[in-house]
Amino acid sequence: MATFSSANPWIAILKGLWVSIRHFFGNLGLFLRGRQDFAIHFPEQRLVQPPALRGMPVLAQMADGKERCVACGLCEWACPTSCITIYPAETADEVERYPEIFDIDMSRCMFCGLCEEACPEEAIIMSRQIEIASYSRRGSLWHKADLLVPVNQLKTRTDYLRRNYER
Amino acid sequence: MSNPVKTVKVTVDNQVIEAPEGATLLQAMLDAGLDIPHYCYHPKLSIDGSCRLCQVKIDGMPKLQISCNTQVRDGMVVHVADPEVEMTRKGVLELLLLNHPLDCPICDKAGECWLQNFSMRFGARHARTIDTRRKRGKRLDIGEQILLDQERCILCRRCVRFCREISKSNELFIFGNGDQSVLDIYDQRLDNDYSMNVADVCPVGALETKDFHHRMRVWFLEDTASVCPSCSNGCNIMISSARGKIWRLTPRRNDAVNDTWMCDAGRLNYKFVGDPARLRAPMVAGEGGPAEAGWDEALKRAAGAIADFVKRNGARTLGAIASPHLTNEENFRFGEMLRAIGAGRIAMAVPRGRQDDLLIKAEKAANARGVRELGLVSGEDDGLEAMLRACEADEIRGLYVCGGDLLEIGQKERVDAILGKLDLLIVQDLTMRPRHGRAAVTLPATTFAEKEGTFTNHAGRVQRIGRAIATPPGWRTDGEIFTALMNELSDRTEQFELAAVWAAMTRDGSRFAGVAFDSIGPEGAPVAGA
């Protein structure tokens, strides 16, 4: 806060605009050297996403094929859009508890990542998957089986989390 | 009061609180609204002094004292916000957490756990231990309704004292000494009528009810104060509901009725509310048997059938069975409706069962006394035998039956024969039972959790029930059904509005006279003569 409020307002504005200014002059340079096309042609071309990217939340799947989630309900409680619905059940495993039903309504999800932050088990993780449009509302309702992703495929994000959240 | 209790003044952190002489310091501080952490102290159990968390500094005493086992004394000066007290609490909590498994994510107590709450507020932020935690029995099946997790137990012995002092069944003990102490059963399983109360008194998740095990997180539950419908004792309860469903019933403290306890049978008797077999719409007799109909149509049909019957046979041959499960207000309106029609006879069927000296009463319905106080029924058996005889003698040829209790009084064949030969049968019940097939109209009843009103318990205490579950749009509660029929069958145009019904009910001469609706607080109010 202090950097913005106490500094000279003109410097503050310049700081805020620094990214825009940099891109403007960078692209201006490219333009003057003859480049015509500045658009990224999705889906043939894709941006390289930073490790902090929050895509759709998914459930970590352990090596034995089971979910890491124990259905504690903290993500459900933390979710500001109430898009998560969990019904817990008992298992004979040592963890005692697993989600019998774990649904996420992706049409309501706003990718804030609070579920991931609330999770005590590192079981719900914001993946890098952002292409989740569907042709029907029902298609936006993801069930547990659709949400499971092997843990090793989520390494970019878990590494990032451990680095930044003192886990 | 005839025996005035002397009050004494105690100074706690410069605040003067008053307490009756002989009270414990902890209870006095809790009553004054002070926030004193404690585990082993329970107002309805004997004092144990085993958790050491409620220690306070008292002037003139050499060391910290446990406030739960210290009597108040006039002029006592107590310090709670004191570095020594805070350090002691921190130490006690650290010891309690030393071997606690921290499996809060899978513990059903999480969210209402005293160990969580007090550790967050008074404990240290991080554990200092690096040793592995002690392994103990988990998920031990120690009784019909209860699971034991020995790792989570903090050895406060509330459950042990409950089994010794309240249920008097002595199932639970602490075995071993020192850090080898462990809670377990010995020669008998924890199977008594009140066993589930140990899960309530347990401040942590060591004792859990199987019924609520891994089913719903407590922070999603909404609590509604109500009264248990399972017997005439009228234990005060909290209905915990979420997602349109009841997940558990827990006792609510009322020293005049149930202290802080309730029986297992009552606690488990909530599943009928969400029973998929319940009637979801009125059923009207048709050519191919009963068929679903809209509310307005069914009520018109019922009123028409009653009017027809009265025209043919005379109103005196119409009888009615009042329900001890309905509220005072509904039964009052039922009586008004029957008077408007001019019905001949009213009786009540009350299912009966086992009773004991603690809470369980023989009458397995919440409001039998209320129906009697309203003057709807009289006699030893609430007029039931006379009613059955009158039916058999064809003096009564039509019956308006509220509830299914007639089928549960142990005279099944006799009742079957009577219901089979009546000219008119109108039934109001939760589910469709085989005998209701003969009914001209079967109207869905509403459970205790879906409406507001009052019950009168066996001792004549009027207590409010609360609505925890919403009814579908367009639904008519029992009182609204009676009101609609009364309006159809007479020239009255009434609404079923609780305060207005209560006002009419408490007019002069009523046994309820003198009890204002708003005066019925969370602990109820006794009716005149009770």
PDB file of C-alpha atoms in Angstrom, chain A residues 41-143:
ATOM      1  CA  HIS A  41      -4.346 -17.269 -33.353  1.00  0.00           C
ATOM      2  CA  PHE A  42      -6.119 -19.489 -30.851  1.00  0.00           C
ATOM      3  CA  PRO A  43      -6.467 -22.468 -30.954  1.00  0.00           C
ATOM      4  CA  GLU A  44      -3.630 -23.019 -33.426  1.00  0.00           C
ATOM      5  CA  GLN A  45      -1.409 -20.770 -31.332  1.00  0.00           C
ATOM      6  CA  ARG A  46      -1.415 -20.682 -27.543  1.00  0.00           C
ATOM      7  CA  LEU A  47       0.136 -18.428 -24.969  1.00  0.00           C
ATOM      8  CA  VAL A  48       2.648 -19.920 -22.608  1.00  0.00           C
ATOM      9  CA  GLN A  49       0.849 -19.718 -19.264  1.00  0.00           C
ATOM     10  CA  PRO A  50       2.684 -18.723 -16.076  1.00  0.00           C
ATOM     11  CA  PRO A  51       2.860 -21.292 -13.221  1.00  0.00           C
ATOM     12  CA  ALA A  52       0.495 -19.128 -11.169  1.00  0.00           C
ATOM     13  CA  LEU A  53      -2.320 -19.813 -13.643  1.00  0.00           C
ATOM     14  CA  ARG A  54      -5.584 -20.880 -11.995  1.00  0.00           C
ATOM     15  CA  GLY A  55      -7.527 -23.098 -14.345  1.00  0.00           C
ATOM     16  CA  MET A  56     -10.487 -25.212 -13.359  1.00  0.00           C
ATOM     17  CA  PRO A  57     -10.290 -26.912  -9.950  1.00  0.00           C
ATOM     18  CA  VAL A  58      -9.683 -30.654 -10.136  1.00  0.00           C
ATOM     19  CA  LEU A  59      -9.278 -33.477  -7.631  1.00  0.00           C
ATOM     20  CA  ALA A  60      -5.866 -35.029  -7.085  1.00  0.00           C
ATOM     21  CA  GLN A  61      -5.838 -38.735  -7.837  1.00  0.00           C
ATOM     22  CA  MET A  62      -3.309 -40.857  -5.978  1.00  0.00           C
ATOM     23  CA  ALA A  63      -1.284 -43.713  -7.444  1.00  0.00           C
ATOM     24  CA  ASP A  64      -3.883 -46.260  -6.315  1.00  0.00           C
ATOM     25  CA  GLY A  65      -6.563 -44.514  -8.349  1.00  0.00           C
ATOM     26  CA  LYS A  66      -8.402 -43.100  -5.330  1.00  0.00           C
ATOM     27  CA  GLU A  67      -8.989 -39.448  -4.633  1.00  0.00           C
ATOM     28  CA  ARG A  68      -6.917 -37.735  -1.988  1.00  0.00           C
ATOM     29  CA  CYS A  69     -10.007 -35.855  -0.834  1.00  0.00           C
ATOM     30  CA  VAL A  70     -11.504 -36.857   2.527  1.00  0.00           C
ATOM     31  CA  ALA A  71     -14.701 -34.863   2.068  1.00  0.00           C
ATOM     32  CA  CYS A  72     -13.992 -32.516   4.963  1.00  0.00           C
ATOM     33  CA  GLY A  73     -16.171 -29.871   3.333  1.00  0.00           C
ATOM     34  CA  LEU A  74     -13.824 -26.914   3.814  1.00  0.00           C
ATOM     35  CA  CYS A  75     -13.698 -26.094   0.086  1.00  0.00           C
ATOM     36  CA  GLU A  76     -17.476 -26.290  -0.022  1.00  0.00           C
ATOM     37  CA  TRP A  77     -17.598 -23.824   2.824  1.00  0.00           C
ATOM     38  CA  ALA A  78     -14.912 -21.536   1.411  1.00  0.00           C
ATOM     39  CA  CYS A  79     -16.456 -21.403  -2.055  1.00  0.00           C
ATOM     40  CA  PRO A  80     -17.932 -17.924  -2.610  1.00  0.00           C
ATOM     41  CA  THR A  81     -20.182 -19.105  -5.431  1.00  0.00           C
ATOM     42  CA  SER A  82     -21.318 -22.330  -3.724  1.00  0.00           C
ATOM     43  CA  CYS A  83     -20.422 -24.320  -6.799  1.00  0.00           C
ATOM     44  CA  ILE A  84     -19.115 -27.349  -4.875  1.00  0.00           C
ATOM     45  CA  THR A  85     -21.439 -30.029  -3.503  1.00  0.00           C
ATOM     46  CA  ILE A  86     -20.032 -32.864  -1.404  1.00  0.00           C
ATOM     47  CA  TYR A  87     -21.726 -35.836   0.200  1.00  0.00           C
ATOM     48  CA  PRO A  88     -19.272 -37.732   2.399  1.00  0.00           C
ATOM     49  CA  ALA A  89     -19.344 -41.453   3.071  1.00  0.00           C
ATOM     50  CA  GLU A  90     -17.353 -43.960   5.074  1.00  0.00           C
ATOM     51  CA  THR A  91     -14.684 -46.262   3.688  1.00  0.00           C
ATOM     52  CA  ALA A  92     -12.770 -49.152   5.256  1.00  0.00           C
ATOM     53  CA  ASP A  93      -9.473 -47.434   4.360  1.00  0.00           C
ATOM     54  CA  GLU A  94      -7.364 -45.794   7.015  1.00  0.00           C
ATOM     55  CA  VAL A  95      -8.645 -42.340   6.053  1.00  0.00           C
ATOM     56  CA  GLU A  96     -12.185 -43.423   7.030  1.00  0.00           C
ATOM     57  CA  ARG A  97     -13.881 -40.920   4.820  1.00  0.00           C
ATOM     58  CA  TYR A  98     -14.229 -40.160   1.131  1.00  0.00           C
ATOM     59  CA  PRO A  99     -16.539 -38.076  -1.023  1.00  0.00           C
ATOM     60  CA  GLU A 100     -19.313 -40.256  -2.352  1.00  0.00           C
ATOM     61  CA  ILE A 101     -20.484 -37.350  -4.442  1.00  0.00           C
ATOM     62  CA  PHE A 102     -18.193 -34.468  -5.398  1.00  0.00           C
ATOM     63  CA  ASP A 103     -19.757 -32.137  -7.929  1.00  0.00           C
ATOM     64  CA  ILE A 104     -18.475 -28.813  -9.190  1.00  0.00           C
ATOM     65  CA  ASP A 105     -20.746 -26.585 -11.223  1.00  0.00           C
ATOM     66  CA  MET A 106     -18.153 -25.039 -13.552  1.00  0.00           C
ATOM     67  CA  SER A 107     -20.667 -22.556 -14.881  1.00  0.00           C
ATOM     68  CA  ARG A 108     -20.695 -21.008 -11.398  1.00  0.00           C
ATOM     69  CA  CYS A 109     -17.008 -21.422 -10.599  1.00  0.00           C
ATOM     70  CA  MET A 110     -15.077 -18.151 -10.762  1.00  0.00           C
ATOM     71  CA  PHE A 111     -11.587 -19.698 -10.481  1.00  0.00           C
ATOM     72  CA  CYS A 112     -10.738 -17.749  -7.332  1.00  0.00           C
ATOM     73  CA  GLY A 113      -8.764 -20.651  -5.856  1.00  0.00           C
ATOM     74  CA  LEU A 114     -10.181 -20.319  -2.340  1.00  0.00           C
ATOM     75  CA  CYS A 115     -11.083 -24.020  -2.370  1.00  0.00           C
ATOM     76  CA  GLU A 116      -7.468 -24.867  -3.051  1.00  0.00           C
ATOM     77  CA  GLU A 117      -6.304 -22.584  -0.271  1.00  0.00           C
ATOM     78  CA  ALA A 118      -8.787 -24.042   2.211  1.00  0.00           C
ATOM     79  CA  CYS A 119      -7.950 -27.652   1.415  1.00  0.00           C
ATOM     80  CA  PRO A 120      -5.981 -29.303   4.256  1.00  0.00           C
ATOM     81  CA  GLU A 121      -5.031 -32.312   2.105  1.00  0.00           C
ATOM     82  CA  GLU A 122      -3.823 -30.688  -1.130  1.00  0.00           C
ATOM     83  CA  ALA A 123      -6.658 -32.605  -2.735  1.00  0.00           C
ATOM     84  CA  ILE A 124      -8.373 -29.913  -4.759  1.00  0.00           C
ATOM     85  CA  ILE A 125      -5.975 -28.100  -7.033  1.00  0.00           C
ATOM     86  CA  MET A 126      -6.412 -25.387  -9.628  1.00  0.00           C
ATOM     87  CA  SER A 127      -5.273 -27.163 -12.782  1.00  0.00           C
ATOM     88  CA  ARG A 128      -3.959 -25.570 -15.980  1.00  0.00           C
ATOM     89  CA  GLN A 129      -7.106 -26.605 -17.808  1.00  0.00           C
ATOM     90  CA  ILE A 130      -8.998 -23.529 -18.989  1.00  0.00           C
ATOM     91  CA  GLU A 131     -10.828 -24.854 -22.057  1.00  0.00           C
ATOM     92  CA  ILE A 132     -13.953 -26.154 -20.385  1.00  0.00           C
ATOM     93  CA  ALA A 133     -16.789 -24.710 -22.447  1.00  0.00           C
ATOM     94  CA  SER A 134     -19.637 -27.088 -23.122  1.00  0.00           C
ATOM     95  CA  TYR A 135     -22.744 -27.175 -25.273  1.00  0.00           C
ATOM     96  CA  SER A 136     -25.200 -27.599 -22.407  1.00  0.00           C
ATOM     97  CA  ARG A 137     -25.611 -26.505 -18.820  1.00  0.00           C
ATOM     98  CA  ARG A 138     -25.532 -30.125 -17.763  1.00  0.00           C
ATOM     99  CA  GLY A 139     -22.148 -30.390 -19.453  1.00  0.00           C
ATOM    100  CA  SER A 140     -20.835 -27.763 -17.051  1.00  0.00           C
ATOM    101  CA  LEU A 141     -21.631 -29.941 -14.066  1.00  0.00           C
ATOM    102  CA  TRP A 142     -18.521 -31.976 -13.369  1.00  0.00           C
ATOM    103  CA  HIS A 143     -18.754 -35.104 -11.248  1.00  0.00           C
TER     104      HIS A 143
END
